[in-house]
Coordinates of C-alpha atoms (C1' of nucleotides) in Angstrom, one line a residue:
Chain F
M1 CA 0.1 0.4 -0.3
I2 CA 3.0 2.3 1.1
T3 CA 5.2 1.4 -1.8
L4 CA 2.0 1.9 -4.3
N5 CA 1.6 5.6 -2.7
L6 CA 5.3 6.3 -3.2
K7 CA 5.3 5.1 -6.8
Y8 CA 2.2 7.1 -7.1
I9 CA 4.0 10.2 -6.0
K10 CA 7.0 9.2 -7.7
M11 CA 5.2 9.5 -11.3
M12 CA 3.5 12.8 -10.2
A13 CA 6.6 14.2 -9.6
Q14 CA 7.8 13.1 -12.7
K15 CA 5.1 14.1 -14.9
I16 CA 6.7 16.1 -17.8
R17 CA 5.5 19.8 -17.7
V18 CA 6.8 22.2 -20.2
R19 CA 5.1 25.8 -20.4
F20 CA 5.0 28.5 -23.7
A21 CA 5.9 32.1 -22.3
P22 CA 5.0 34.8 -24.6
S23 CA 4.9 38.5 -23.8
P24 CA 2.1 39.9 -25.0
T25 CA 3.7 42.6 -27.0
G26 CA 2.6 41.9 -30.5
P27 CA 1.2 39.0 -33.0
L28 CA 2.8 35.7 -32.3
H29 CA 5.5 35.1 -35.0
I30 CA 6.3 31.9 -36.8
G31 CA 9.4 31.7 -34.8
G32 CA 7.0 31.6 -31.8
V33 CA 4.6 29.3 -32.9
R34 CA 7.2 26.6 -33.5
T35 CA 8.5 26.9 -29.9
A36 CA 4.7 26.7 -28.5
L37 CA 4.6 23.7 -31.0
F38 CA 8.0 22.0 -30.1
N39 CA 6.8 22.4 -26.2
Y40 CA 3.3 20.9 -27.0
L41 CA 4.9 18.4 -29.0
F42 CA 7.3 17.2 -26.2
A43 CA 4.8 17.5 -23.6
K44 CA 2.1 15.3 -25.5
H45 CA 4.7 12.6 -26.6
N46 CA 5.7 12.3 -23.1
G47 CA 2.1 12.4 -21.6
G48 CA 2.7 15.9 -20.2
D49 CA 1.1 19.1 -19.8
F50 CA 1.2 21.8 -21.9
L51 CA 1.1 25.4 -20.0
L52 CA 0.7 29.1 -21.6
R53 CA 2.4 31.9 -19.2
I54 CA 1.6 35.1 -19.9
E55 CA 4.7 37.1 -19.3
D56 CA 3.4 40.8 -19.0
T57 CA 5.9 42.0 -16.5
D58 CA 6.9 44.9 -19.0
Q59 CA 3.6 47.5 -18.7
T60 CA 5.5 50.0 -21.0
R61 CA 5.6 47.1 -24.1
Y62 CA 2.4 45.7 -23.4
V63 CA 0.1 45.7 -26.4
P64 CA -3.8 45.3 -26.4
G65 CA -5.2 42.4 -27.9
A66 CA -1.8 40.5 -28.2
E67 CA -2.7 38.1 -25.3
A68 CA -5.8 37.2 -27.0
Y69 CA -4.2 36.7 -30.3
I70 CA -1.9 34.3 -29.2
M71 CA -4.7 32.3 -27.7
E72 CA -6.4 32.2 -30.9
A73 CA -3.3 31.5 -32.9
L74 CA -2.4 28.4 -30.7
E75 CA -6.2 27.3 -31.4
W76 CA -6.0 27.4 -35.0
C77 CA -2.9 25.6 -35.1
G78 CA -4.2 23.1 -33.1
I79 CA -2.0 23.4 -30.1
K80 CA -4.2 22.8 -26.8
I81 CA -3.4 24.4 -24.2
D82 CA -3.7 22.1 -20.5
E83 CA -3.6 25.2 -18.1
G84 CA -3.5 28.9 -18.6
P85 CA -5.1 32.3 -18.1
L86 CA -8.1 31.2 -19.6
E87 CA -8.2 27.2 -18.8
R88 CA -7.0 28.0 -15.2
G89 CA -5.0 25.6 -13.4
P90 CA -3.9 24.5 -9.6
H91 CA -1.1 27.0 -10.0
A92 CA -3.5 30.2 -11.0
P93 CA -3.0 33.0 -11.8
Y94 CA -1.0 32.2 -14.9
R95 CA -0.6 36.2 -16.0
Q96 CA 2.6 37.4 -14.2
S97 CA 1.2 40.7 -13.5
E98 CA -1.5 38.6 -11.9
R99 CA 1.1 37.3 -9.6
K100 CA 3.1 40.5 -8.8
E101 CA 2.7 40.4 -5.1
L102 CA 4.5 37.2 -5.6
Y103 CA 8.0 38.3 -6.4
S104 CA 8.9 40.4 -4.4
A105 CA 9.0 37.9 -1.2
Y106 CA 11.7 36.1 -3.5
A107 CA 13.7 38.9 -4.2
Q108 CA 13.6 39.6 -0.4
Q109 CA 14.8 36.4 0.3
L110 CA 17.4 36.7 -2.3
I111 CA 18.6 39.8 0.0
D112 CA 18.5 38.2 2.8
S113 CA 20.7 35.3 1.9
G114 CA 23.4 37.4 0.0
H115 CA 22.5 36.5 -3.2
A116 CA 21.3 39.8 -4.1
Y117 CA 21.5 43.5 -3.3
Y118 CA 19.5 46.7 -3.8
A119 CA 20.9 49.5 -6.5
F120 CA 19.9 53.2 -6.6
D121 CA 21.8 54.0 -9.5
T122 CA 19.1 55.9 -12.1
A123 CA 18.7 54.8 -15.5
E124 CA 20.3 58.1 -16.9
E125 CA 23.5 57.5 -14.7
L126 CA 23.7 54.4 -16.0
D127 CA 23.5 55.3 -19.6
A128 CA 25.8 58.1 -19.1
L129 CA 28.5 55.5 -17.8
R130 CA 27.7 53.4 -20.9
T131 CA 28.1 56.4 -23.6
R132 CA 30.9 57.1 -22.1
A133 CA 32.8 53.7 -21.7
E134 CA 31.6 53.2 -25.4
S135 CA 33.2 56.6 -26.6
V136 CA 36.9 54.9 -25.3
G137 CA 35.9 51.4 -27.3
E138 CA 34.8 49.9 -24.2
T139 CA 31.6 48.4 -22.6
F140 CA 30.5 49.2 -19.3
T141 CA 29.1 46.4 -17.3
Y142 CA 27.5 46.1 -13.8
S143 CA 29.6 44.0 -12.4
N144 CA 31.8 42.3 -9.8
S145 CA 34.3 45.0 -11.1
T146 CA 32.3 47.8 -11.0
R147 CA 29.4 47.7 -8.5
A148 CA 31.9 48.8 -5.8
G149 CA 31.9 52.1 -7.6
L150 CA 28.4 52.2 -7.5
N151 CA 25.1 53.2 -5.4
N152 CA 24.1 50.3 -3.7
S153 CA 23.8 48.2 -0.7
L154 CA 27.2 46.8 -1.0
S155 CA 29.1 49.9 -1.3
L156 CA 26.8 52.2 0.7
S157 CA 26.8 52.3 4.5
K158 CA 23.9 49.8 5.8
C159 CA 23.0 53.0 7.7
D160 CA 23.1 55.3 4.3
C161 CA 21.2 52.4 2.7
E162 CA 18.5 52.1 5.0
K163 CA 18.2 55.8 4.9
L164 CA 17.6 55.6 1.2
L165 CA 15.4 52.5 1.4
T166 CA 13.1 54.3 4.2
S167 CA 12.9 57.4 2.4
G168 CA 11.1 55.5 -0.7
A169 CA 14.3 56.3 -3.4
P170 CA 13.7 54.5 -6.5
H171 CA 16.0 51.7 -6.3
V172 CA 16.2 47.9 -8.0
V173 CA 17.4 44.3 -6.8
R174 CA 20.5 43.2 -8.7
F175 CA 21.9 39.6 -8.5
K176 CA 25.0 39.3 -7.4
M177 CA 27.2 37.3 -9.5
P178 CA 29.8 35.6 -8.2
E179 CA 33.4 35.7 -8.8
N180 CA 35.3 33.3 -11.3
L181 CA 32.6 30.0 -11.4
I182 CA 32.5 28.2 -14.1
V183 CA 28.1 27.2 -14.2
E184 CA 27.6 24.4 -16.9
E185 CA 24.6 23.2 -18.4
V186 CA 23.7 20.0 -20.6
D187 CA 21.1 21.3 -23.2
L188 CA 18.8 18.3 -24.4
I189 CA 19.4 19.9 -27.5
R190 CA 22.9 21.6 -27.6
G191 CA 24.9 19.2 -24.8
H192 CA 27.5 20.4 -22.8
V193 CA 27.9 24.3 -22.5
Q194 CA 29.5 26.3 -19.9
F195 CA 30.1 29.8 -18.6
N196 CA 32.5 31.7 -16.7
T197 CA 30.7 34.2 -14.3
D198 CA 33.3 36.4 -14.8
Q199 CA 32.0 37.7 -18.1
L200 CA 28.6 38.1 -16.5
D201 CA 26.9 41.3 -15.1
D202 CA 24.8 42.0 -12.2
K203 CA 21.4 41.5 -13.5
V204 CA 18.6 43.5 -12.8
L205 CA 15.8 41.1 -10.7
F206 CA 13.2 43.2 -9.7
K207 CA 12.6 46.8 -11.1
S208 CA 12.0 50.1 -9.4
D209 CA 8.2 49.7 -10.7
G210 CA 7.7 47.0 -8.4
M211 CA 7.9 44.4 -11.2
P212 CA 10.1 41.4 -11.8
T213 CA 12.4 41.5 -14.5
Y214 CA 12.0 38.3 -17.3
H215 CA 14.8 36.5 -15.1
L216 CA 13.3 36.8 -11.8
A217 CA 9.7 35.8 -12.7
N218 CA 10.5 33.2 -15.1
V219 CA 12.9 31.1 -12.5
V220 CA 10.2 31.8 -9.9
D221 CA 7.1 30.7 -12.0
D222 CA 8.9 27.5 -13.5
H223 CA 9.6 26.2 -10.0
L224 CA 6.2 26.9 -8.8
M225 CA 4.4 25.5 -11.8
E226 CA 6.5 22.3 -11.7
I227 CA 8.0 23.0 -15.1
T228 CA 10.3 19.9 -16.0
H229 CA 11.3 21.2 -19.0
V230 CA 12.1 24.5 -20.3
I231 CA 12.2 24.7 -24.3
R232 CA 13.1 28.1 -25.7
G233 CA 14.7 30.4 -28.3
E234 CA 18.3 30.4 -28.7
E235 CA 18.3 33.8 -27.7
W236 CA 18.1 32.9 -23.9
L237 CA 21.1 30.8 -23.9
P238 CA 23.2 33.4 -22.7
S239 CA 20.9 34.0 -19.8
V240 CA 21.4 30.3 -18.5
P241 CA 23.8 30.6 -16.2
L242 CA 22.3 33.3 -14.6
H243 CA 18.7 31.1 -14.2
I244 CA 21.3 28.3 -12.6
L245 CA 22.8 30.3 -10.0
L246 CA 19.4 31.6 -9.5
Y247 CA 17.8 28.1 -9.0
R248 CA 21.2 27.6 -6.7
A249 CA 20.6 30.7 -5.0
F250 CA 16.4 29.8 -4.1
G251 CA 18.3 26.4 -2.9
W252 CA 15.8 24.8 -6.0
E253 CA 18.5 23.0 -8.0
K254 CA 17.4 19.2 -7.4
S255 CA 13.6 20.4 -8.7
M256 CA 15.7 22.4 -11.9
P257 CA 14.0 22.2 -15.0
Q258 CA 16.5 20.6 -18.2
F259 CA 17.0 23.2 -20.9
S260 CA 16.6 22.9 -24.3
H261 CA 17.6 25.9 -26.8
L262 CA 15.9 25.8 -30.1
P263 CA 17.9 27.4 -33.4
L264 CA 16.6 30.1 -35.0
I265 CA 14.7 30.8 -38.3
L266 CA 16.5 33.2 -40.6
K267 CA 15.8 35.3 -43.7
P268 CA 14.7 33.3 -46.9
V269 CA 17.8 35.2 -48.4
G270 CA 20.2 37.6 -47.2
K271 CA 21.3 37.8 -43.4
G272 CA 19.9 37.5 -39.9
K273 CA 16.7 36.1 -38.4
L274 CA 13.1 36.3 -40.2
S275 CA 11.4 39.5 -39.5
K276 CA 8.0 40.7 -40.4
R277 CA 9.2 42.9 -43.1
D278 CA 10.8 39.9 -45.2
G279 CA 7.5 38.8 -45.2
D280 CA 5.7 42.1 -46.7
Q281 CA 8.9 42.4 -49.0
M282 CA 8.6 38.8 -50.3
G283 CA 4.8 38.3 -50.3
F284 CA 4.4 35.6 -47.7
P285 CA 2.8 36.2 -44.2
V286 CA 5.1 35.6 -40.9
F287 CA 2.3 35.4 -38.4
P288 CA 0.0 32.9 -38.4
L289 CA -3.1 34.9 -38.3
A290 CA -3.6 38.5 -39.7
W291 CA -2.4 41.4 -37.4
K292 CA -4.1 44.8 -37.3
D293 CA -1.6 47.2 -35.3
P294 CA -3.9 48.9 -32.6
E295 CA -1.5 52.5 -33.2
T296 CA -0.8 52.7 -36.4
G297 CA -3.8 50.7 -37.9
D298 CA -1.3 48.6 -40.2
V299 CA -2.8 45.2 -40.8
S300 CA -0.4 42.3 -41.8
R301 CA -1.2 39.4 -43.2
G302 CA -1.8 35.7 -41.8
Y303 CA -1.3 32.6 -42.7
R304 CA -4.4 31.8 -41.7
E305 CA -6.2 34.7 -43.9
D306 CA -3.9 33.8 -46.7
G307 CA -5.7 30.3 -47.3
Y308 CA -3.1 28.5 -45.5
L309 CA -4.5 25.1 -43.8
P310 CA -3.4 25.2 -40.2
D311 CA -2.3 21.1 -40.6
G312 CA 0.2 21.9 -43.2
F313 CA 1.2 25.1 -42.0
I314 CA 2.1 23.0 -38.6
N315 CA 3.8 20.3 -40.5
M316 CA 5.9 22.5 -42.3
L317 CA 6.8 24.5 -39.1
S318 CA 7.5 21.1 -37.3
M319 CA 10.1 20.4 -40.3
L320 CA 12.1 23.4 -39.7
G321 CA 14.8 22.5 -37.1
W322 CA 13.4 19.0 -36.7
N323 CA 13.3 16.0 -38.2
P324 CA 12.1 12.3 -37.8
G325 CA 15.3 10.4 -39.3
T326 CA 12.9 8.7 -41.8
E327 CA 11.8 10.0 -45.3
Q328 CA 8.6 10.6 -44.3
E329 CA 7.5 14.4 -44.7
I330 CA 3.8 14.7 -44.2
F331 CA 2.7 14.3 -40.5
S332 CA -0.5 14.8 -38.8
M333 CA -0.3 16.4 -35.2
D334 CA -0.7 12.9 -33.9
Q335 CA 1.8 11.4 -36.0
L336 CA 4.3 14.4 -34.9
I337 CA 3.4 13.8 -31.4
N338 CA 4.3 10.7 -31.7
S339 CA 7.7 10.8 -33.5
F340 CA 8.6 14.1 -31.8
S341 CA 12.3 14.2 -29.7
L342 CA 14.1 16.8 -28.9
E343 CA 16.9 14.6 -29.8
R344 CA 16.4 14.9 -33.7
V345 CA 16.1 19.0 -33.2
G346 CA 19.2 20.4 -35.1
K347 CA 21.4 22.8 -33.5
S348 CA 21.7 25.0 -36.5
G349 CA 19.4 27.9 -37.7
S350 CA 17.2 27.2 -40.5
R351 CA 16.3 29.2 -43.6
F352 CA 12.7 30.0 -44.1
D353 CA 11.5 28.9 -47.3
P354 CA 8.1 30.2 -48.2
E355 CA 8.2 28.0 -51.6
K356 CA 8.0 24.4 -49.0
T357 CA 5.3 26.0 -47.0
K358 CA 3.3 26.5 -50.4
W359 CA 4.1 22.6 -51.4
Y360 CA 3.0 21.7 -48.1
N361 CA -0.3 23.3 -48.0
H362 CA -0.9 21.8 -51.7
Q363 CA 0.2 18.6 -50.1
Y364 CA -3.0 19.2 -47.4
L365 CA -5.3 20.8 -49.8
I366 CA -5.4 17.7 -52.1
R367 CA -6.0 15.2 -48.6
H368 CA -8.9 17.2 -47.5
S369 CA -12.1 16.1 -48.5
D370 CA -14.1 18.2 -51.0
E371 CA -16.7 19.2 -48.5
E372 CA -14.2 20.1 -46.5
L373 CA -12.6 22.2 -48.4
A374 CA -15.7 23.6 -49.7
G375 CA -16.9 25.0 -46.7
L376 CA -13.5 27.0 -46.1
F377 CA -14.0 28.2 -49.5
L378 CA -17.5 29.2 -48.8
P379 CA -16.4 32.7 -47.3
Y380 CA -14.5 33.7 -50.4
L381 CA -17.5 32.9 -52.6
E382 CA -19.9 35.2 -50.2
A383 CA -17.3 37.8 -50.5
K384 CA -17.4 37.5 -54.4
G385 CA -21.3 37.5 -54.1
V386 CA -22.0 34.2 -55.2
N387 CA -24.6 32.6 -53.8
V388 CA -25.1 28.8 -55.4
P389 CA -26.0 25.7 -53.6
F390 CA -23.7 24.1 -51.5
P391 CA -23.1 20.5 -53.5
L392 CA -21.9 22.4 -56.6
V393 CA -19.2 24.2 -54.6
V394 CA -18.2 20.9 -53.3
R395 CA -18.3 19.6 -57.0
V396 CA -16.1 22.7 -58.0
T397 CA -13.9 22.2 -55.3
G398 CA -13.2 18.6 -56.3
L399 CA -12.6 19.3 -59.7
V400 CA -10.0 22.3 -59.4
K401 CA -8.1 21.8 -55.8
E402 CA -5.4 19.7 -57.4
R403 CA -4.1 22.7 -59.1
C404 CA -4.7 25.1 -55.9
H405 CA -2.4 25.8 -53.4
F406 CA -4.2 27.9 -51.3
V407 CA -8.2 27.6 -50.6
N408 CA -8.6 31.4 -51.8
E409 CA -7.2 29.9 -55.5
I410 CA -10.3 27.8 -55.9
W411 CA -11.9 30.9 -57.0
D412 CA -9.0 31.8 -59.5
Q413 CA -8.8 28.1 -60.7
G414 CA -12.9 27.9 -60.9
F415 CA -14.6 31.1 -61.1
F416 CA -15.8 30.5 -64.2
F417 CA -18.0 28.0 -63.2
F418 CA -20.3 30.6 -61.2
R419 CA -19.5 33.8 -63.3
A420 CA -18.9 34.1 -67.2
P421 CA -15.5 35.9 -68.0
E422 CA -15.0 39.2 -68.1
T423 CA -12.1 39.3 -70.0
Y424 CA -9.9 37.0 -72.6
D425 CA -6.4 36.4 -72.4
E426 CA -4.3 38.4 -75.2
K427 CA -2.1 35.7 -75.8
I428 CA -4.6 32.7 -76.3
I429 CA -6.8 35.1 -78.5
S430 CA -4.0 36.0 -80.9
K431 CA -2.9 32.4 -81.1
R432 CA -6.3 30.4 -81.4
W433 CA -8.9 33.4 -82.0
K434 CA -8.5 33.6 -86.0
D435 CA -8.8 31.9 -89.4
G436 CA -12.2 31.1 -89.5
V437 CA -12.7 29.7 -85.8
P438 CA -15.5 32.5 -85.0
E439 CA -17.5 30.8 -87.4
M440 CA -16.5 27.3 -86.1
M441 CA -17.7 28.3 -82.7
A442 CA -21.1 29.7 -84.0
E443 CA -21.4 26.4 -86.0
I444 CA -20.5 24.3 -82.4
A445 CA -23.4 26.7 -80.2
E446 CA -26.0 25.5 -83.1
F447 CA -24.7 22.0 -82.3
F448 CA -24.9 22.1 -79.0
N449 CA -28.4 23.1 -79.1
T450 CA -29.4 19.8 -81.1
L451 CA -28.1 17.6 -78.0
E452 CA -30.5 15.4 -76.0
N453 CA -28.8 14.9 -73.1
W454 CA -26.6 17.6 -71.3
N455 CA -23.8 15.4 -69.4
A456 CA -20.1 15.6 -69.7
P457 CA -20.1 12.2 -71.5
E458 CA -23.0 12.5 -73.7
I459 CA -21.6 16.0 -74.5
K460 CA -18.1 14.6 -75.3
E461 CA -19.0 11.8 -77.6
P462 CA -21.0 13.3 -80.4
F463 CA -19.0 16.3 -79.9
S464 CA -15.7 14.5 -81.4
Q465 CA -17.8 12.7 -83.6
F466 CA -19.2 16.4 -85.1
V467 CA -15.8 17.7 -85.0
T468 CA -14.2 14.9 -86.8
E469 CA -16.8 14.8 -89.8
K470 CA -16.1 18.5 -90.2
G471 CA -12.5 18.1 -90.4
W472 CA -11.7 20.4 -87.9
N473 CA -8.7 20.6 -86.4
F474 CA -9.0 19.6 -82.7
G475 CA -6.3 21.3 -80.9
T476 CA -7.9 24.5 -82.3
I477 CA -11.6 24.0 -81.3
M478 CA -10.9 22.7 -77.9
N479 CA -8.8 26.0 -77.0
S480 CA -11.0 28.6 -78.7
L481 CA -14.1 26.8 -77.0
R482 CA -12.2 26.7 -73.6
L483 CA -11.2 30.6 -74.2
C484 CA -14.9 31.4 -74.7
L485 CA -16.1 29.7 -71.6
V486 CA -13.4 30.3 -69.2
G487 CA -11.3 33.1 -70.7
G488 CA -7.8 31.5 -71.1
S489 CA -6.1 28.4 -71.1
Y490 CA -6.9 26.7 -68.1
G491 CA -9.6 25.0 -65.8
P492 CA -10.6 21.3 -65.9
D493 CA -12.4 19.2 -68.1
I494 CA -14.1 21.3 -70.9
F495 CA -17.0 19.0 -71.1
D496 CA -17.3 19.0 -67.4
I497 CA -17.6 22.7 -67.4
C498 CA -19.9 22.8 -70.3
E499 CA -22.1 20.3 -68.1
I500 CA -22.2 22.2 -64.8
I501 CA -22.4 25.6 -66.2
G502 CA -25.6 24.4 -68.3
L503 CA -26.6 24.2 -72.0
T504 CA -27.9 28.1 -72.0
E505 CA -25.1 29.4 -70.1
T506 CA -22.8 27.5 -72.5
I507 CA -24.3 29.0 -76.1
S508 CA -24.4 32.4 -74.0
R509 CA -20.9 32.3 -73.2
I510 CA -19.7 31.4 -76.7
E511 CA -22.4 34.0 -78.2
S512 CA -20.7 36.9 -76.0
A513 CA -17.5 35.7 -77.0
L514 CA -18.2 36.1 -80.7
R515 CA -19.5 39.6 -80.0
R516 CA -16.6 40.8 -77.9
L517 CA -13.7 39.1 -79.8
G518 CA -15.4 40.0 -83.4
R519 CA -15.4 37.7 -86.1
V520 CA -11.8 38.4 -87.1
Chain X
rG1 C1' 34.8 44.8 -28.8
rG2 C1' 33.7 40.5 -25.6
rU3 C1' 30.7 35.6 -24.5
rC4 C1' 28.4 31.9 -26.3
rU5 C1' 26.4 29.1 -30.5
rG6 C1' 26.4 27.6 -35.3
rU7 C1' 28.7 25.8 -40.8
rU8 C1' 26.5 18.9 -45.8
rC9 C1' 23.4 20.5 -52.8
rA10 C1' 20.1 27.2 -54.0
rU11 C1' 16.7 26.2 -49.6
rC12 C1' 15.1 22.3 -45.6
rU13 C1' 17.9 18.2 -44.2
rA14 C1' 20.1 12.4 -43.7
rA15 C1' 24.0 9.7 -42.9
rG16 C1' 27.2 10.0 -35.2
rG17 C1' 35.1 6.7 -38.5
rG18 C1' 34.1 2.6 -43.8
rU19 C1' 27.6 4.4 -48.2
rU20 C1' 28.6 6.2 -55.8
rA21 C1' 27.0 11.3 -49.5
rG22 C1' 20.6 9.5 -49.2
rG23 C1' 15.6 12.4 -49.4
rA24 C1' 12.5 16.5 -50.2
rU25 C1' 11.3 21.6 -52.2
rU26 C1' 13.1 24.8 -56.1
rC27 C1' 15.1 25.0 -61.1
rA28 C1' 15.7 22.2 -66.1
rA29 C1' 14.2 18.6 -69.7
rG30 C1' 11.0 14.6 -71.4
rA31 C1' 6.0 11.8 -70.7
rU32 C1' 1.0 12.4 -69.5
rU33 C1' -3.4 16.1 -69.9
rU34 C1' -6.3 18.1 -77.1
rU35 C1' -5.3 23.5 -72.1
rC36 C1' -3.2 24.7 -67.2
rA37 C1' -2.6 22.5 -62.8
rU38 C1' -1.6 17.8 -61.0
rU39 C1' 1.1 13.2 -61.6
rC40 C1' 5.4 10.2 -63.5
rU41 C1' 10.5 9.8 -65.2
rU42 C1' 15.7 12.1 -66.0
rG43 C1' 18.7 15.7 -64.9
rC44 C1' 21.7 19.7 -62.1
rC45 C1' 23.8 20.8 -57.6
rA46 C1' 26.7 20.1 -51.2
rU47 C1' 30.6 18.2 -46.9
rA48 C1' 33.1 26.6 -45.5
rG49 C1' 38.7 26.7 -45.9
rG50 C1' 43.8 25.4 -43.7
rG51 C1' 45.9 21.5 -40.7
rG52 C1' 46.1 17.5 -37.7
rU53 C1' 44.5 12.2 -35.3
rU54 C1' 43.8 7.7 -38.7
rC55 C1' 44.7 1.7 -42.5
rG56 C1' 40.1 5.2 -43.1
rA57 C1' 36.7 11.5 -41.5
rA58 C1' 31.3 15.1 -43.3
rU59 C1' 31.4 12.4 -38.9
rC60 C1' 36.7 13.3 -33.6
rC61 C1' 40.4 17.9 -32.4
rC62 C1' 43.1 22.6 -33.5
rC63 C1' 43.5 27.2 -36.3
rU64 C1' 41.2 30.5 -39.8
rA65 C1' 37.0 32.1 -42.4
rC66 C1' 31.8 33.0 -42.1
rA67 C1' 27.3 33.7 -39.9
rG68 C1' 24.0 34.2 -35.5
rA69 C1' 22.4 35.1 -30.6
rC70 C1' 23.3 38.0 -26.2
rU71 C1' 25.8 42.2 -24.1
rA72 C1' 18.4 47.3 -21.3
rC73 C1' 15.1 48.7 -14.5
rC74 C1' 12.8 44.4 -22.9
rA75 C1' 11.4 39.3 -23.0

RNA sequence: GGUCUGUUCAUCUAAGGGUUAGGAUUCAAGAUUUUCAUUCUUGCCAUAGGGGUUCGAAUCCCCUACAGACUACCA
């Protein structure tokens, strides 16, 4: 009985728990989505929990709507949150601004134990020191080598310090970085990494506005929320020693989470990490959902609005930095969960390839059922003012989806099922519309009128016979007829088009082409 | 500048001391489609450079180059 209980407790203690901890400073970038995804996949592969924690400790950077955006984006991607601001959970609240009161006690604990100290230097003073150092080609750091000459509880007398504190002088709490200490980490992605604390500075843990910085809040919350694995972007690697030292200072080293640092997502061309501008310049979204900047009113496009399917989008992201070690490329979310492991995450940054994204979307488009796609296409159709029976939309979708990359392209590839062409492709006109073609088209219209049954096979056969009897060139006829019906040289089988738009419309399109293109 | 991390076809990547360095995307050619797209076939294309270690190196070590991240009272 007792052993069973212990076993149970141990199991509970070992339950994998990860968190995605964005700051609500704007829309989620695809790099952020991938971080969330890898956290989610890792958690679910191991039967663990995925938490969402909102890191809104910087009040100056808070952007209204960003938090809701993050949640909506994760939902669209199919990433399900086990604990979070909306889902609640045993460690609520999940918004750091709502946990504000909690952190000062931890900061105090560090001061009491000598791991941290008060600093009274103003931002202006520090800025001045930085620019002065820069002017002589050096870098100012608030560290072991400089702290004695600055305004803090280590340099000031106890009495002076207390006076300042009781007078309410603005101050921050800084971590007292130990001297010449090697801090080692075994990163699940990068392997063994080590740092010397002499190269590190005394980071601010608690700001003068009463809010903790990322470093303090992050460590405290990860501990309190029983996070077992921290999976985050590579940009955090340099702060690993600080975080490890914080766990030690709190006496939490035994339960410290394991770290994994994901490689960056790079620009498709040129140098640097992927940014919003790359998307604008090259014509692809960098955000999962469209985003309207509440200040400027600028709208950034989103994968969802651009007609990407969430599972294809997720599949594409999963392959950026991770691979299964097999030649399989198409993965459903469940398959990803099944195959995912941090060991197979690469160390080097991946260039983002918009072409591959399109390819993935095409793969998913042809795999989705016609009904489902037609449902997704319906809003686009409505926007065009087209109102037709759903089964027709389904049929058209099935006919054109193979030639589409995106849901919205169903319109480009199949608008002529719903509406007569308004323009005719100039190139095709000059290539096909000559030498008595208009007369042939007129004869074909008459011929169509003689047919008894109007369906693709029963149009095709007599039509072929008719053309053969006339001794006309098939290529010319088929392409010219296509020009009349769709306005160009594309689209599915011509007889399917005839059947679907109907006899009357077919005749009418031939007539209007004759009228508008003339008899040459 | 300093610290840390990385570097295999144009791109995403496989190969963890022994393979003609494999796959996918893009691109090109051909076939199919009386159109376009799809599909199929074929082709092009890579171990950053230099030193070691070893019978043997993409793989281990060193140097160089290049790239990136960090170096805020931002996360």
